Amino acid sequence: MKKIFVKTYGCQMNVYDSERIIESLSEKGFTQSKEIKDSDVVIFNTCHIREKAAEKLYSDIGRLRKNSKTKKIIVAGCVAQAENTEIIKRMPDVDLVIGPQSYHNIVNLIPKLDKKNKFVETDFPLESKFDILKKRSKQEKKPTAFLTIQEGCDKFCTFCVVPYTRGSEYSRTTREIIEEAKELIDQGIIELTLLGQNVNAYHGDNLNKKTANLADLIYELSKLPDLKRLRYTTNHPNDMNEDLIFAHRDIEILMPYIHLPVQSGSDRMLKLMNRKHSQNSYLDIIEKIRNSREDIAISSDFIVGFPGETDKDFEKTISLINKVNYAQAYSFSYSPRPGTPAADYENQVPKNIKMERLHHLQGLLKEQQINFNKNFLNTTVSILIEREAKDGRLTGKSPHLQSVYFNNEGNKLNIGDFAQVYVDSASVSSLDGSIVENR
Ligand code: SAH
Ligand code: SF4
Ligand code: F3S
């Protein structure tokens, strides 16, 4: 039996893809190894979003090459799609380069790999990988899973590689998604996170072959009896329609959390980024969402130091953050990506200024995050237990996606159970508490 080791970089969709690759290989007799040194085949499932992410791949391959000449090396994911044959030129020990739309071919290609035969599969094939990678057979026992419902992007923000690496926007049918959800639920999954690069642009066929939006799909999924929680990520502000906003009010299993990337608070920057929304239009959406569900947690992505960003532009981002008051957020300094329009813009911002701004912005976001978490002090939150933490306590997520830690008093609860936890301490990244008895 061959052993595979998969290292996953980047976003949740890569985590989903890696799981599906492992599942399809295990059907063919492969087993997953937890250590790279025990494996026969190594798959790097890569991310191209920022320079650092891509460079990490090359250093990982370099390190592996020093230690082993016998392993088969596969580069999958967004670096594979973006750099294709260049990867083999730069790293001749790589045996297969395979883009995100071709994963169904991995199973057939692995037996053909020997150091003389190298393959590059980066076309966008006509058949969908989803039709071929059918059944879910989860390898790990856990109560939560990702489910890709939409892939690719047609928005072409000027900083972003995703439209090039994932291709144009594609939505799976509601029928296909429900089937996969059922397969996952049969294996004990009770929380699903629906994934897409623009998940709220979902426009797949519904059960009557008419176009459904994300809210329609969520209504259908909420009918599955054993599904207890639903989430979705990641969104574009312009696709945040009223149906979806009201779904947060009307559907009990839809969790009160929305990741709504804004990138910048400056309309001038937003225009140069080709975002097609303004600070005001974004704030209007936030207001509508909060009117629909008051306690919702809002999170976002920010880019600082986009070409041409002045102190004044940056202040507009700070002012937007103060107006929204985020529960959580991710922030990055702008990284020029080859092939994207903004990489060629003049007025690139010097690194030290980017770092200064990032530091300032992250300080503010951290403050907001801790304040958000403190709102939950001395309240009881419902936690879906995901795993045992390193210190022996149990941990899982609150409805608002906070990590919560607590002691399993009397060892009564298991992974996959819900715990009612009374919160007695709150930090930036987590809540701590104890189980409330008799509930
Ligand atoms: N589809 C999502 C984002 C996908 S990429 C959206 O529309 O928001 C995830 C995040 O990475 C982006 O939101 C952005 O904040 C960041 N990002 C993308 N390209 C980047 C670049 N060139 N430099 C720095 N951050 C980048
Ligand atoms: Fe990238 Fe998101 Fe913009 Fe698409 S909408 S180009 S994925 S940042
Ligand atoms: Fe990275 Fe590709 Fe995801 S570039 S963020 S792995 S879509």
mmCIF file of N, CA and C and ligand atoms in Angstrom, residues 9-14 45-50 53 77-79 100 161-162 165-166 197, ligand 3:
data_model
loop_
_atom_site.group_PDB
_atom_site.id
_atom_site.type_symbol
_atom_site.label_atom_id
_atom_site.label_comp_id
_atom_site.label_asym_id
_atom_site.label_seq_id
_atom_site.Cartn_x
_atom_site.Cartn_y
_atom_site.Cartn_z
ATOM 1 N N TYR A 9 -1.753 24.502 1.945
ATOM 2 C CA TYR A 9 -1.523 25.926 2.200
ATOM 3 C C TYR A 9 -2.804 26.670 1.808
ATOM 4 N N GLY A 10 -2.922 27.930 2.250
ATOM 5 C CA GLY A 10 -3.969 28.789 1.691
ATOM 6 C C GLY A 10 -5.333 28.654 2.331
ATOM 7 N N CYS A 11 -6.354 28.780 1.496
ATOM 8 C CA CYS A 11 -7.701 29.009 2.023
ATOM 9 C C CYS A 11 -8.441 27.709 2.315
ATOM 10 N N GLN A 12 -9.668 27.871 2.815
ATOM 11 C CA GLN A 12 -10.475 26.707 3.193
ATOM 12 C C GLN A 12 -10.811 25.841 1.992
ATOM 13 N N MET A 13 -10.860 26.450 0.805
ATOM 14 C CA MET A 13 -11.163 25.624 -0.364
ATOM 15 C C MET A 13 -10.037 24.639 -0.630
ATOM 16 N N ASN A 14 -8.817 25.040 -0.340
ATOM 17 C CA ASN A 14 -7.717 24.089 -0.464
ATOM 18 C C ASN A 14 -7.834 22.970 0.565
ATOM 19 N N ASN A 45 -0.448 21.115 -1.714
ATOM 20 C CA ASN A 45 -1.623 21.810 -2.249
ATOM 21 C C ASN A 45 -1.468 23.295 -1.928
ATOM 22 N N THR A 46 -1.161 24.068 -2.966
ATOM 23 C CA THR A 46 -0.522 25.376 -2.764
ATOM 24 C C THR A 46 -1.444 26.573 -2.931
ATOM 25 N N CYS A 47 -0.944 27.715 -2.459
ATOM 26 C CA CYS A 47 -1.675 28.982 -2.514
ATOM 27 C C CYS A 47 -0.803 30.047 -3.180
ATOM 28 N N HIS A 48 -1.423 30.872 -4.008
ATOM 29 C CA HIS A 48 -0.664 31.861 -4.780
ATOM 30 C C HIS A 48 -1.072 33.289 -4.413
ATOM 31 N N ILE A 49 -1.863 33.435 -3.364
ATOM 32 C CA ILE A 49 -2.524 34.715 -3.119
ATOM 33 C C ILE A 49 -1.534 35.845 -2.801
ATOM 34 N N ARG A 50 -0.492 35.543 -2.022
ATOM 35 C CA ARG A 50 0.540 36.535 -1.722
ATOM 36 C C ARG A 50 1.903 35.904 -1.969
ATOM 37 N N ALA A 53 3.254 33.142 0.380
ATOM 38 C CA ALA A 53 2.608 31.832 0.302
ATOM 39 C C ALA A 53 3.266 31.000 -0.788
ATOM 40 N N GLY A 77 -2.922 22.831 -6.659
ATOM 41 C CA GLY A 77 -3.401 24.114 -6.143
ATOM 42 C C GLY A 77 -3.075 25.301 -7.019
ATOM 43 N N CYS A 78 -3.144 26.474 -6.426
ATOM 44 C CA CYS A 78 -3.121 27.716 -7.202
ATOM 45 C C CYS A 78 -1.734 28.081 -7.724
ATOM 46 N N VAL A 79 -0.652 27.677 -7.050
ATOM 47 C CA VAL A 79 0.682 27.923 -7.623
ATOM 48 C C VAL A 79 0.846 27.039 -8.853
ATOM 49 N N PRO A 100 -6.262 23.193 -9.861
ATOM 50 C CA PRO A 100 -7.447 22.873 -9.051
ATOM 51 C C PRO A 100 -8.620 22.254 -9.822
ATOM 52 N N VAL A 161 -5.176 37.117 -7.716
ATOM 53 C CA VAL A 161 -4.867 36.048 -8.676
ATOM 54 C C VAL A 161 -6.009 35.041 -8.856
ATOM 55 N N VAL A 162 -6.995 35.087 -7.965
ATOM 56 C CA VAL A 162 -7.999 34.010 -7.953
ATOM 57 C C VAL A 162 -8.718 33.793 -9.297
ATOM 58 N N THR A 165 -6.341 31.655 -11.226
ATOM 59 C CA THR A 165 -5.976 30.325 -10.725
ATOM 60 C C THR A 165 -7.177 29.401 -10.595
ATOM 61 N N ARG A 166 -8.351 29.968 -10.316
ATOM 62 C CA ARG A 166 -9.540 29.120 -10.119
ATOM 63 C C ARG A 166 -10.494 29.178 -11.303
ATOM 64 N N GLN A 197 -15.305 31.059 -3.664
ATOM 65 C CA GLN A 197 -14.508 32.297 -3.685
ATOM 66 C C GLN A 197 -15.431 33.512 -3.646
HETATM 67 FE FE1 F3S B 3 -4.773 30.756 -2.181
HETATM 68 FE FE2 F3S B 3 -5.933 29.765 -4.297
HETATM 69 FE FE3 F3S B 3 -7.239 29.895 -2.034
HETATM 70 S S1 F3S B 3 -4.561 31.462 -4.270
HETATM 71 S S2 F3S B 3 -6.398 31.709 -1.100
HETATM 72 S S3 F3S B 3 -5.453 28.680 -2.414
HETATM 73 S S4 F3S B 3 -8.082 30.198 -4.043
#
